[in-house]
PDB file of C-alpha atoms in Angstrom:
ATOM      1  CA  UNK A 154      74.344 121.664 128.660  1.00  0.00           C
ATOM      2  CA  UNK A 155      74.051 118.836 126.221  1.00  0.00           C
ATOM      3  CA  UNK A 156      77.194 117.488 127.472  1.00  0.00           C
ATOM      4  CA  UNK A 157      76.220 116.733 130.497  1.00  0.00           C
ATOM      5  CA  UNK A 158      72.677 115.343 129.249  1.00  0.00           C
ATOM      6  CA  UNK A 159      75.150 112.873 126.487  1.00  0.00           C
ATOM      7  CA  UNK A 160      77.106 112.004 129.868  1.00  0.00           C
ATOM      8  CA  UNK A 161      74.344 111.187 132.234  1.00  0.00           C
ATOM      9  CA  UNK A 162      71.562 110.074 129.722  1.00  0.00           C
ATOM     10  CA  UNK A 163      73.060 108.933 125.924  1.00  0.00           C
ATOM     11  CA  UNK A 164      72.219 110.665 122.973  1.00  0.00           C
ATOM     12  CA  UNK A 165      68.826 108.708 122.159  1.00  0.00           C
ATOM     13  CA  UNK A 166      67.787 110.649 125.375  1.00  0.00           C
ATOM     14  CA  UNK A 167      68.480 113.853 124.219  1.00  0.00           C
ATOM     15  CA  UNK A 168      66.565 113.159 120.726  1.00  0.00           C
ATOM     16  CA  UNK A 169      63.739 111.625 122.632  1.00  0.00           C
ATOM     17  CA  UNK A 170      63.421 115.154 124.205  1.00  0.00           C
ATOM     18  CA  UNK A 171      63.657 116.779 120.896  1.00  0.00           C
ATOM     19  CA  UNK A 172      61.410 114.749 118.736  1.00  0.00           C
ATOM     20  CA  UNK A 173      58.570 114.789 122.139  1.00  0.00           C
ATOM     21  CA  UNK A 174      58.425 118.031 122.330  1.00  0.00           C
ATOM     22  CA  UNK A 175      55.966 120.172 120.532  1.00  0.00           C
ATOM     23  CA  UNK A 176      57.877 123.094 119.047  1.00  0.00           C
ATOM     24  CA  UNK A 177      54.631 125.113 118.410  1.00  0.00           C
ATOM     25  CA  UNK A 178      54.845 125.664 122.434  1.00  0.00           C
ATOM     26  CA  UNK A 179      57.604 126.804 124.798  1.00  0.00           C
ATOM     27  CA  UNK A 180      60.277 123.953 124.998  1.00  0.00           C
ATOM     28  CA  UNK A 181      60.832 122.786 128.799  1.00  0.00           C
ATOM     29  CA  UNK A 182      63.418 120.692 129.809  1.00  0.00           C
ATOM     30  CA  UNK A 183      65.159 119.445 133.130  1.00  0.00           C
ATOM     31  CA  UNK A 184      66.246 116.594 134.890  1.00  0.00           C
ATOM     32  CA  UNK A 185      62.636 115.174 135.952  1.00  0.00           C
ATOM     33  CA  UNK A 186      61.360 115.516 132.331  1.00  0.00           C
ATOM     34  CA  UNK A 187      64.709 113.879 131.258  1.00  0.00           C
ATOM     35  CA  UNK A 188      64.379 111.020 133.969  1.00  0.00           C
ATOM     36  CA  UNK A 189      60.614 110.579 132.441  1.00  0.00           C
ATOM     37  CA  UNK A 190      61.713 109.967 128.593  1.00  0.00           C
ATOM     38  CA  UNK A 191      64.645 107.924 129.782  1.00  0.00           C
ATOM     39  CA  UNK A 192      61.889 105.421 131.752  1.00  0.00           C
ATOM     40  CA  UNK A 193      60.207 105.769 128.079  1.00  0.00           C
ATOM     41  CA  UNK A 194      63.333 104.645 126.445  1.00  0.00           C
ATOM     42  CA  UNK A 195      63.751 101.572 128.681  1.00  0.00           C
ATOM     43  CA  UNK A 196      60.243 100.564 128.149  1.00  0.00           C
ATOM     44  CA  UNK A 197      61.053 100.648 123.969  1.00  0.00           C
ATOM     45  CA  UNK A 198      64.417  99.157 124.854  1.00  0.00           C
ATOM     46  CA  UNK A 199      62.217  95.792 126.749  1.00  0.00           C
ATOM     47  CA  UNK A 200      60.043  95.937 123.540  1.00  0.00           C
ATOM     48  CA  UNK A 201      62.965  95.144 121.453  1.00  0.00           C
ATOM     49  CA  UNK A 202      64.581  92.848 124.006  1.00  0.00           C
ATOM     50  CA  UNK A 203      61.393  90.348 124.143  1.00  0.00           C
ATOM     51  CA  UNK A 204      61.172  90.422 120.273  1.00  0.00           C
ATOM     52  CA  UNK A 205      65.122  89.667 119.957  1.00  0.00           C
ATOM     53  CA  UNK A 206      64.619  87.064 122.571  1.00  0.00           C
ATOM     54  CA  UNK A 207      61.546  85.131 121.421  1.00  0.00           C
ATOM     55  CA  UNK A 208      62.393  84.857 117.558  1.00  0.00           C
ATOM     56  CA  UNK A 209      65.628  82.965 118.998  1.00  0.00           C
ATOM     57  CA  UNK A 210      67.913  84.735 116.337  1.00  0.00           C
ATOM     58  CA  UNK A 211      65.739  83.490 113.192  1.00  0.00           C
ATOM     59  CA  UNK A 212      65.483  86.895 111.578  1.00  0.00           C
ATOM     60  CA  UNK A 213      64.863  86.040 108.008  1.00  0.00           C
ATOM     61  CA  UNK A 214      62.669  88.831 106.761  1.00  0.00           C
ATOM     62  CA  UNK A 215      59.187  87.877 105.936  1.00  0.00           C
ATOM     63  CA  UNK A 216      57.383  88.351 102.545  1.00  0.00           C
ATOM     64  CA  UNK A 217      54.659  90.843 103.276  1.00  0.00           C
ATOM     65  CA  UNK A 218      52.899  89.849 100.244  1.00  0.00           C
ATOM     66  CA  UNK A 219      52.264  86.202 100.807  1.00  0.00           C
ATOM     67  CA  UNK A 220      51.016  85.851 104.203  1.00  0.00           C
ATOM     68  CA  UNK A 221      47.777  84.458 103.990  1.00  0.00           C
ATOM     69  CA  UNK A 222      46.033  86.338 106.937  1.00  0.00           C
ATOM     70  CA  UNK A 223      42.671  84.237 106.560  1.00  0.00           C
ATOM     71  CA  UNK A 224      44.602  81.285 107.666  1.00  0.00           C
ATOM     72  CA  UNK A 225      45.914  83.811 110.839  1.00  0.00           C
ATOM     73  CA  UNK A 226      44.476  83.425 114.428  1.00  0.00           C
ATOM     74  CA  UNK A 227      42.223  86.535 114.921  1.00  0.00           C
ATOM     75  CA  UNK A 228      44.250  88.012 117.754  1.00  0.00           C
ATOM     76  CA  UNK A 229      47.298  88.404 114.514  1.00  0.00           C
ATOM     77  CA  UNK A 230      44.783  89.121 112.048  1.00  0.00           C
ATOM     78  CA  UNK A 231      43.928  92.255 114.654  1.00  0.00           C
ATOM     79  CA  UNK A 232      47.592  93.134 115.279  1.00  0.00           C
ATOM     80  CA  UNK A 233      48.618  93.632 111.633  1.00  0.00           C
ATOM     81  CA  UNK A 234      45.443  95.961 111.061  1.00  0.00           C
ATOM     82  CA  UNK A 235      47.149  98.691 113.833  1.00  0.00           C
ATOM     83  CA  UNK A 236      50.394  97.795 112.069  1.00  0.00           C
ATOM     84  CA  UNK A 237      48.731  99.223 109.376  1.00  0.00           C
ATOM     85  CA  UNK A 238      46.827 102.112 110.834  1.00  0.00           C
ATOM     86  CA  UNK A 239      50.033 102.653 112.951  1.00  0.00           C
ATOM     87  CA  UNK A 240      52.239 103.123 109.834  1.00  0.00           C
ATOM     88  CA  UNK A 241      49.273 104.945 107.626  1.00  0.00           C
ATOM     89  CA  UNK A 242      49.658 107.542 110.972  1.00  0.00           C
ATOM     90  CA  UNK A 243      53.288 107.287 111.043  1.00  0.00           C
ATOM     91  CA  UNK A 244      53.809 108.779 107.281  1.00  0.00           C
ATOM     92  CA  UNK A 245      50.834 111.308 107.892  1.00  0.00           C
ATOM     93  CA  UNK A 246      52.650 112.540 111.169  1.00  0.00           C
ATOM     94  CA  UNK A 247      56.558 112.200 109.490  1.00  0.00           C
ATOM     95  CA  UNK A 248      55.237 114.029 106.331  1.00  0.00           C
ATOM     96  CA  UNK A 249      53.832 116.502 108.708  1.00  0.00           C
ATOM     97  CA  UNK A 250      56.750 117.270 110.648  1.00  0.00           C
ATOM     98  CA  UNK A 251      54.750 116.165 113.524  1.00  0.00           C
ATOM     99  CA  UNK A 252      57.066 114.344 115.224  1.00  0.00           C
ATOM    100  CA  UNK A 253      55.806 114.830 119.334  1.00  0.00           C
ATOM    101  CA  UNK A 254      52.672 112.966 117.871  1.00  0.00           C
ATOM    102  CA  UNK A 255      55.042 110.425 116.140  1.00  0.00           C
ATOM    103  CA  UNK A 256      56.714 109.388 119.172  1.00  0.00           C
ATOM    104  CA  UNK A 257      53.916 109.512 121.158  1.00  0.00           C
ATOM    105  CA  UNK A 258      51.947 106.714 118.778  1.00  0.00           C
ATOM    106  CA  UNK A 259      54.692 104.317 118.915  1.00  0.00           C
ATOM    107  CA  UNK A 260      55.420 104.543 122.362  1.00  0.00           C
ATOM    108  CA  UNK A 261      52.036 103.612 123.252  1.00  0.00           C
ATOM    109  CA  UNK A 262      52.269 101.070 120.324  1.00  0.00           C
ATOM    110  CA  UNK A 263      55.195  99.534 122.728  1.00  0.00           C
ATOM    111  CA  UNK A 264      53.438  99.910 125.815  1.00  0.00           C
ATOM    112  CA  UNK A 265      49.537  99.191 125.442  1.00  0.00           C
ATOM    113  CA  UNK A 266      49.206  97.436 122.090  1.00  0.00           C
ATOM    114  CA  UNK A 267      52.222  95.202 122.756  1.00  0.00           C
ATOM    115  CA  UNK A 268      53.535  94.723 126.561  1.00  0.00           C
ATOM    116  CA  UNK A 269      50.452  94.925 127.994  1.00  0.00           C
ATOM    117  CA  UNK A 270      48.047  93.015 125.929  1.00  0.00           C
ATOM    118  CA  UNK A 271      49.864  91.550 122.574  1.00  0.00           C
ATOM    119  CA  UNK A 272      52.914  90.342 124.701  1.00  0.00           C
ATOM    120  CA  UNK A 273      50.811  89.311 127.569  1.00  0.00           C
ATOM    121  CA  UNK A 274      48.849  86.834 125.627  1.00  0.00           C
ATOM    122  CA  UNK A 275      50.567  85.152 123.711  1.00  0.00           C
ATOM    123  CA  UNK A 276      53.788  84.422 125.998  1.00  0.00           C
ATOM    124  CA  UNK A 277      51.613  81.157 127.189  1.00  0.00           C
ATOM    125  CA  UNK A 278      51.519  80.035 123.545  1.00  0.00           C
ATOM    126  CA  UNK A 279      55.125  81.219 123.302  1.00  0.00           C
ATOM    127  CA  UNK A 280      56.358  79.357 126.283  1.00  0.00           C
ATOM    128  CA  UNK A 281      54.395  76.233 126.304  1.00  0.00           C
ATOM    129  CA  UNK A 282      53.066  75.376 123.007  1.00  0.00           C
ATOM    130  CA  UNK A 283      55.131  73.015 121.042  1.00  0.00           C
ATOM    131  CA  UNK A 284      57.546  74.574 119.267  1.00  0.00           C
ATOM    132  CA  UNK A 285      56.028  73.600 115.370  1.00  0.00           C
ATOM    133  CA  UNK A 286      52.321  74.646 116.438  1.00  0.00           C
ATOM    134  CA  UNK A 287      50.592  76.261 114.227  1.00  0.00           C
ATOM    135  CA  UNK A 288      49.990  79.080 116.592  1.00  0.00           C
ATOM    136  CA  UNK A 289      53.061  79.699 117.807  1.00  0.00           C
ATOM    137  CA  UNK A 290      55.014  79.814 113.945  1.00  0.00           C
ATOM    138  CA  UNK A 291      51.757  82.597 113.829  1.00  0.00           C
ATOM    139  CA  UNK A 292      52.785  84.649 116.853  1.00  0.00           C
ATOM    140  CA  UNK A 293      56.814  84.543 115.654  1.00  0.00           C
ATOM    141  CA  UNK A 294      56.461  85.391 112.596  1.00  0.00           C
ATOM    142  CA  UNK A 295      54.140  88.387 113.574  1.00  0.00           C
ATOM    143  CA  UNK A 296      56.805  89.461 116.097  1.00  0.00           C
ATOM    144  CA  UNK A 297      59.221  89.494 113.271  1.00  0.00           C
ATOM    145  CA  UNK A 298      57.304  91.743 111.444  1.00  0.00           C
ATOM    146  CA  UNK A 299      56.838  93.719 114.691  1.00  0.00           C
ATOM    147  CA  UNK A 300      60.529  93.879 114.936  1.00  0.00           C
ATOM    148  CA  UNK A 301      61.397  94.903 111.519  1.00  0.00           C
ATOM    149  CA  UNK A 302      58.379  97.805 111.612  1.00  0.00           C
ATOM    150  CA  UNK A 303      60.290  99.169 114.979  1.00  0.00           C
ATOM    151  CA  UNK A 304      63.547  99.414 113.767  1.00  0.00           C
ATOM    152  CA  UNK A 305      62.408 101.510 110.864  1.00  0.00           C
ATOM    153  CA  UNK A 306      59.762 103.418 112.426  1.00  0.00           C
ATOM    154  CA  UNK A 307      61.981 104.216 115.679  1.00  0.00           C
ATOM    155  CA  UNK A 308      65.409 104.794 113.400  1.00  0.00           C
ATOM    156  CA  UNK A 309      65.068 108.442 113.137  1.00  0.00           C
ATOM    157  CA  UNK A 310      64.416 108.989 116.462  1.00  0.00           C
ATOM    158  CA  UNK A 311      66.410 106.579 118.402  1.00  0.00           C
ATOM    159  CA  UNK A 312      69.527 106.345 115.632  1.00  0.00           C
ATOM    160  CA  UNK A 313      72.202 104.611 117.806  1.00  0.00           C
ATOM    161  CA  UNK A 314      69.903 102.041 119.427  1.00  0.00           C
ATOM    162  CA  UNK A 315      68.200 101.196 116.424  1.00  0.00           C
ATOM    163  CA  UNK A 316      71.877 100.856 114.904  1.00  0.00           C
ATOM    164  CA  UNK A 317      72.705  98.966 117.399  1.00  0.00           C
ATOM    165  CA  UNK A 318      69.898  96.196 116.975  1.00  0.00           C
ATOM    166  CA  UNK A 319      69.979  95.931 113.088  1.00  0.00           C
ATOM    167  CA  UNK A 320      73.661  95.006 113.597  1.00  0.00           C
ATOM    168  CA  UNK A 321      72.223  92.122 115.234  1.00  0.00           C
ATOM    169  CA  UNK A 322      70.382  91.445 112.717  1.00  0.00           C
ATOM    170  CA  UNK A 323      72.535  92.164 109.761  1.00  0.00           C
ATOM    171  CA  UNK A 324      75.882  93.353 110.748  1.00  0.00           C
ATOM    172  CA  UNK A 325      77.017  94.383 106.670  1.00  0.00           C
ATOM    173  CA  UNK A 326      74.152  96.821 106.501  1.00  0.00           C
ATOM    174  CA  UNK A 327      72.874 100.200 108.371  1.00  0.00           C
ATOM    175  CA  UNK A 328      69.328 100.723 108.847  1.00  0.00           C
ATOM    176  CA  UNK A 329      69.541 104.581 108.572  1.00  0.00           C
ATOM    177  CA  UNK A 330      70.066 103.205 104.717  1.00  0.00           C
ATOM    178  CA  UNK A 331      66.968 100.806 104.676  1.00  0.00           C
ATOM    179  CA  UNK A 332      63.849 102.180 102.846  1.00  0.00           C
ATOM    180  CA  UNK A 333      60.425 102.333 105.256  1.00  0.00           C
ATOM    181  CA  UNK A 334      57.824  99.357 104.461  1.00  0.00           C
ATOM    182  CA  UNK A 335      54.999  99.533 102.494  1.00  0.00           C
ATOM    183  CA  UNK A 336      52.204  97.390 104.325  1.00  0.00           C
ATOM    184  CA  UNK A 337      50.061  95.267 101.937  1.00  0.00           C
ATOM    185  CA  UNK A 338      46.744  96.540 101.811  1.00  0.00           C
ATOM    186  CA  UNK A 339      44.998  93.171 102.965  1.00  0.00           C
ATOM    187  CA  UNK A 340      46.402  93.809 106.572  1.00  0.00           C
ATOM    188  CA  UNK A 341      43.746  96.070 106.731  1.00  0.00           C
ATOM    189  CA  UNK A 342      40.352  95.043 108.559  1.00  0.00           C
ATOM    190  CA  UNK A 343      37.887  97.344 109.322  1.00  0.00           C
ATOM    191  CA  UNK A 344      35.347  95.166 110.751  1.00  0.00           C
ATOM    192  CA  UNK A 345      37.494  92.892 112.762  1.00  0.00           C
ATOM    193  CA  UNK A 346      39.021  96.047 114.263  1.00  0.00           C
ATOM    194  CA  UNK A 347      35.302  96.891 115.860  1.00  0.00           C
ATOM    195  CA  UNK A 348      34.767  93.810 117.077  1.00  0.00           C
ATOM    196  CA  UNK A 349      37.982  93.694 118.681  1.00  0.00           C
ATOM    197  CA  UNK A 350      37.886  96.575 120.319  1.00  0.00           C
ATOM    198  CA  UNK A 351      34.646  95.766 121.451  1.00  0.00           C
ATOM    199  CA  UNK A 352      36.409  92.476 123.145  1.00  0.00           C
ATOM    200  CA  UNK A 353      39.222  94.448 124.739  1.00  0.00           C
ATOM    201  CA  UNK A 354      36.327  96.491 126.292  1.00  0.00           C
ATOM    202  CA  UNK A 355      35.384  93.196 127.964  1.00  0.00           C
ATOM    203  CA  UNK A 356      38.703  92.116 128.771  1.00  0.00           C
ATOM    204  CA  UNK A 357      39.390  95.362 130.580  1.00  0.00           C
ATOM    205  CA  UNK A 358      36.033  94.787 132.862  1.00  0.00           C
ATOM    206  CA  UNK A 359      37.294  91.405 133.546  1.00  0.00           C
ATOM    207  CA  UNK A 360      40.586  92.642 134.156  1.00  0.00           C
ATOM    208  CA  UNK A 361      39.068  95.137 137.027  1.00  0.00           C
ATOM    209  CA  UNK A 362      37.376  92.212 138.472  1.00  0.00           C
ATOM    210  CA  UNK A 363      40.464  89.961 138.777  1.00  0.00           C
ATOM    211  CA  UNK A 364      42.406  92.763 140.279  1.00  0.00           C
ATOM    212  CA  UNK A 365      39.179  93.550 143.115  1.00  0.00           C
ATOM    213  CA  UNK A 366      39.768  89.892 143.811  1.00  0.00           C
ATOM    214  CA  UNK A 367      43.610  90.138 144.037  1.00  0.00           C
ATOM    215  CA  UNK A 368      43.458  93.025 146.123  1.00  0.00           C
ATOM    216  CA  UNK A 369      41.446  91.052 148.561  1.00  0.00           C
ATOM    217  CA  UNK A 370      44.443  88.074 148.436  1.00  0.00           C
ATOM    218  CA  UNK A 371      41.160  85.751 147.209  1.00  0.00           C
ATOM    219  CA  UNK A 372      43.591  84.986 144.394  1.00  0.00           C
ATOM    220  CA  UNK A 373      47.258  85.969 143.511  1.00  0.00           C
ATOM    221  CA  UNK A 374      47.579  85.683 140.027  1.00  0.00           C
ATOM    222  CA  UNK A 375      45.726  85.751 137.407  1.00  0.00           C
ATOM    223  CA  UNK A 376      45.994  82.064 136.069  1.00  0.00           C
ATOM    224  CA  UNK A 377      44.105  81.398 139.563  1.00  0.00           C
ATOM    225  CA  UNK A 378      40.950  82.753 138.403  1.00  0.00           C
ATOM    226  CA  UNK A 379      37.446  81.213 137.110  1.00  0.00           C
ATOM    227  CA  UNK A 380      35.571  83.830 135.110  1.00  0.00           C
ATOM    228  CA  UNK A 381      31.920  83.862 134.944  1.00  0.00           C
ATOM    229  CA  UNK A 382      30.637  86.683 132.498  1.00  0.00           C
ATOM    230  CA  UNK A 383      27.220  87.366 131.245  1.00  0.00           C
ATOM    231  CA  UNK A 384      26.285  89.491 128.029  1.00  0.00           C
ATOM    232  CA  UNK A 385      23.838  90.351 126.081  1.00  0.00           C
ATOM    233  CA  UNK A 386      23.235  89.179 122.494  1.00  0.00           C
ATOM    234  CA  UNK A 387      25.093  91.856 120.880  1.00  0.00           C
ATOM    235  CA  UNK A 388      28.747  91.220 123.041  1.00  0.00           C
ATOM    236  CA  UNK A 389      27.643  87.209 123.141  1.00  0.00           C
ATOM    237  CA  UNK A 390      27.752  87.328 119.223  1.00  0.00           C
ATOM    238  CA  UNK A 391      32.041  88.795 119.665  1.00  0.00           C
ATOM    239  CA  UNK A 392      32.859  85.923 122.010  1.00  0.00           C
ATOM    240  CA  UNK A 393      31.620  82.921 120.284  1.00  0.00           C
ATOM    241  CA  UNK A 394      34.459  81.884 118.823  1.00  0.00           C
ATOM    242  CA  UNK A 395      37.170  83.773 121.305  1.00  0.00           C
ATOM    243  CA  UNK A 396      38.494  82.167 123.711  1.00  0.00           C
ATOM    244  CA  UNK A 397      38.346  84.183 126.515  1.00  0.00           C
ATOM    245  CA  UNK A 398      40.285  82.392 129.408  1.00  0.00           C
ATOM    246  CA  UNK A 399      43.279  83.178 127.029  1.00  0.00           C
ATOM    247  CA  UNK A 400      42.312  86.208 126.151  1.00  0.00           C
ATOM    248  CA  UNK A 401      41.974  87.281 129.873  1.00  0.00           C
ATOM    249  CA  UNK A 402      45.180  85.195 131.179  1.00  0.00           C
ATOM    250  CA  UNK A 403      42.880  82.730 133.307  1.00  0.00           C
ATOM    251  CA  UNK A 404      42.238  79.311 134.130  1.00  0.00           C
ATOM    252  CA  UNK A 405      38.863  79.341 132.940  1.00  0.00           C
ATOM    253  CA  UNK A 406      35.959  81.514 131.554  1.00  0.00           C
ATOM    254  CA  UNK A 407      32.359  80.563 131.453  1.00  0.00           C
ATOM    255  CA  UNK A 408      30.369  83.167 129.267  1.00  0.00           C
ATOM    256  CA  UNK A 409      26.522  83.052 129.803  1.00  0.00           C
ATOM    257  CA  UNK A 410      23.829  85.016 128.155  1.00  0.00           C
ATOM    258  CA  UNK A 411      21.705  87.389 129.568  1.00  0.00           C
ATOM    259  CA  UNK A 412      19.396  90.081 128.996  1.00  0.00           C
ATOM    260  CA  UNK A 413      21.181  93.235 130.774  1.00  0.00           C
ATOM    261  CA  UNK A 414      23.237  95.526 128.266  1.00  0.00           C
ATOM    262  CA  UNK A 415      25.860  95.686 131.119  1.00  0.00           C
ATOM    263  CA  UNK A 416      28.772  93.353 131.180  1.00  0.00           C
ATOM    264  CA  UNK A 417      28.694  91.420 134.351  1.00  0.00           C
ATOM    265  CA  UNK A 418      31.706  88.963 135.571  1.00  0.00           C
ATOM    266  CA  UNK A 419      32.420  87.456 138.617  1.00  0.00           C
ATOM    267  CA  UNK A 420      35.992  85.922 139.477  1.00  0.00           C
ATOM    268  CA  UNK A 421      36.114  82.769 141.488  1.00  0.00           C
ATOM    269  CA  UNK A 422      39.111  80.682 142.564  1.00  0.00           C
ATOM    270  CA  UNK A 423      39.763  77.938 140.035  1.00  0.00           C
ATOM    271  CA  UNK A 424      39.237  74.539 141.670  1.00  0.00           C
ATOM    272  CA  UNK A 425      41.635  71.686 140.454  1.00  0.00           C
ATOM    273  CA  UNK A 426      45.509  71.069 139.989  1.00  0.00           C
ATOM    274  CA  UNK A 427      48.356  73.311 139.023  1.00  0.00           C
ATOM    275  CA  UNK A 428      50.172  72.376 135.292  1.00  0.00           C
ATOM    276  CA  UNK A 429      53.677  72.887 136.175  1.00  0.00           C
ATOM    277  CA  UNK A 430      54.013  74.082 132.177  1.00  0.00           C
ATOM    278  CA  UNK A 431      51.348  76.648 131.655  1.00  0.00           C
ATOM    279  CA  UNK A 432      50.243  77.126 135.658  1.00  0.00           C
ATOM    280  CA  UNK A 433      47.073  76.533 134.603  1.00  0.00           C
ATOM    281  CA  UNK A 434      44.240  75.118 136.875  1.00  0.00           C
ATOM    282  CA  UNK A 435      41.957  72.649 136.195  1.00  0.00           C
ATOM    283  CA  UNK A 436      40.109  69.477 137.130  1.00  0.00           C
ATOM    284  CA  UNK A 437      41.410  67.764 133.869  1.00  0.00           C
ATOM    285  CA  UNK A 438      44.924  66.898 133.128  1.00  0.00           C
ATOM    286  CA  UNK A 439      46.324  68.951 131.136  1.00  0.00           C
ATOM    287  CA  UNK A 440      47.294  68.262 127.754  1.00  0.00           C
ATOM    288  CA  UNK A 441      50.585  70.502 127.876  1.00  0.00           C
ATOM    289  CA  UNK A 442      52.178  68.659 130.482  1.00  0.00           C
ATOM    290  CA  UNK A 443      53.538  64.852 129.753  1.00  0.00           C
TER     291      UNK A 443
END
């Protein structure tokens, strides 16, 4: 009964249910599916609870229109291209009726492009750059625009939580009476979308490596690893100007070339000192902490 779903689970729930659930099939629901879209709705609910928390109640709305992007780090320059492919999908699928697909785009939005890679990176320059870098204004103001795109993307879906969040934000207004945002067509980038996803290939194979090495207790996290990654001249030509140690959460990363097509890395232990900032190793001091 949907009484007892409101009592146990809250309505957001229930229309998680409805709007995942592809009415061209038979509809199935019980508790385990239920208990599976409510894990779903706590992941979304984290999303929004790391954006609240890291643009430390500045929530001025951004001018779409005068960003410069070319002045953007590449890693932001990447993220608002899927903002706009996300919301060019979003208006196909929500024109569409296609909501199951809807849902299904922006929860993975939440999960892979955000908590596990956007997120992931950039909570080192979030944490332990200086508050006026250049970098870090970058990253806040994207999550700002992150944060206004989920509230209006997610509002007819999840109505009350997405109520509840805009009050937040602006407690005079509702955002079931906000219009949806039209993205400027210069956050679009073709090109640096290939070679992106040609470096998040790389990351993920460096990623497997670190976790063999983990496994094994060589290392425990991450930020205790050296990377040492050949490639050819094609994937040498992505990484030239990346910085990869970020990019992978490390210590260090020493790219080589080589002649193979296959990506090759090897994690080592990082030799040197522990930053008590960033947790960083390194034979240097580093520059973070004084």
């Amino acid at each position: 009964a949907p009484e007892d779903i409101l009592k146990k689970y809250g309505a957001d729930i229930l229309r998680i249910w409805v709007a995942s659930s592809n009415y061209a099939e038979d509809l199935r629901i019980d508790y385990s599916i239920l208990d599976q879209h409510a894990d779903s709705y706590r992941k979304i609910r984290n999303t929004f609870r790391y954006l609240l928390g890291n643009i430390n109640d500045d929530f001025e709305e951004i001018n779409l229109k005068n960003i410069d992007i070319k002045k953007l780090p590449e890693l932001e320059q990447f993220m608002l291209h899927k903002i706009y492919s996300l919301d060019l999908n979003f208006k196909k699928f929500f024109k569409n009726y296609d909501f199951h697909n809807l849902y299904k785009e922006l929860l993975n939005f939440c999960t892979v492009d955000l908590s596990a890679f956007y997120f992931d990176i950039r909570k080192d320059c979030l944490y332990c750059d200086k508050k006026d870098s250049t970098k870090r204004q970058s990253t806040i103001m994207l999550l700002k625009i992150i944060l206004n795109a989920l509230l209006k993307w997610f509002a007819p879906i999840l109505s009350f939580t997405t109520e509840e969040i805009f009050k937040i934000i602006d407690d005079k207004k509702s955002i079931h009476l906000e219009k949806f945002i039209d993205f400027p067509i210069n956050f679009k980038n073709d090109n640096l979308n290939l070679k992106w996803l040609e470096l998040i290939k790389i990351r993920d194979i460096c990623n497997l490596s670190i976790e063999e090495k983990r496994s094994a207790k060589i290392i425990g996290s991450s930020l205790e690893a050296l990377l040492k990654i050949k490639l050819d001249k094609k994937n040498f030509k992505f990484v030239k100007d990346i910085d990869l140690s970020e990019l992978c959460i490390t210590s260090l990363a020493k790219v080589e070339l080589t002649e193979q097509s296959d990506i090759l890395v090897e994690t080592l232990k990082a030799e040197g000192n522990k930053c008590p900032v960033c947790w960083k190793i390194s034979l240097e001091p580093c520059e973070r902490h004084g």
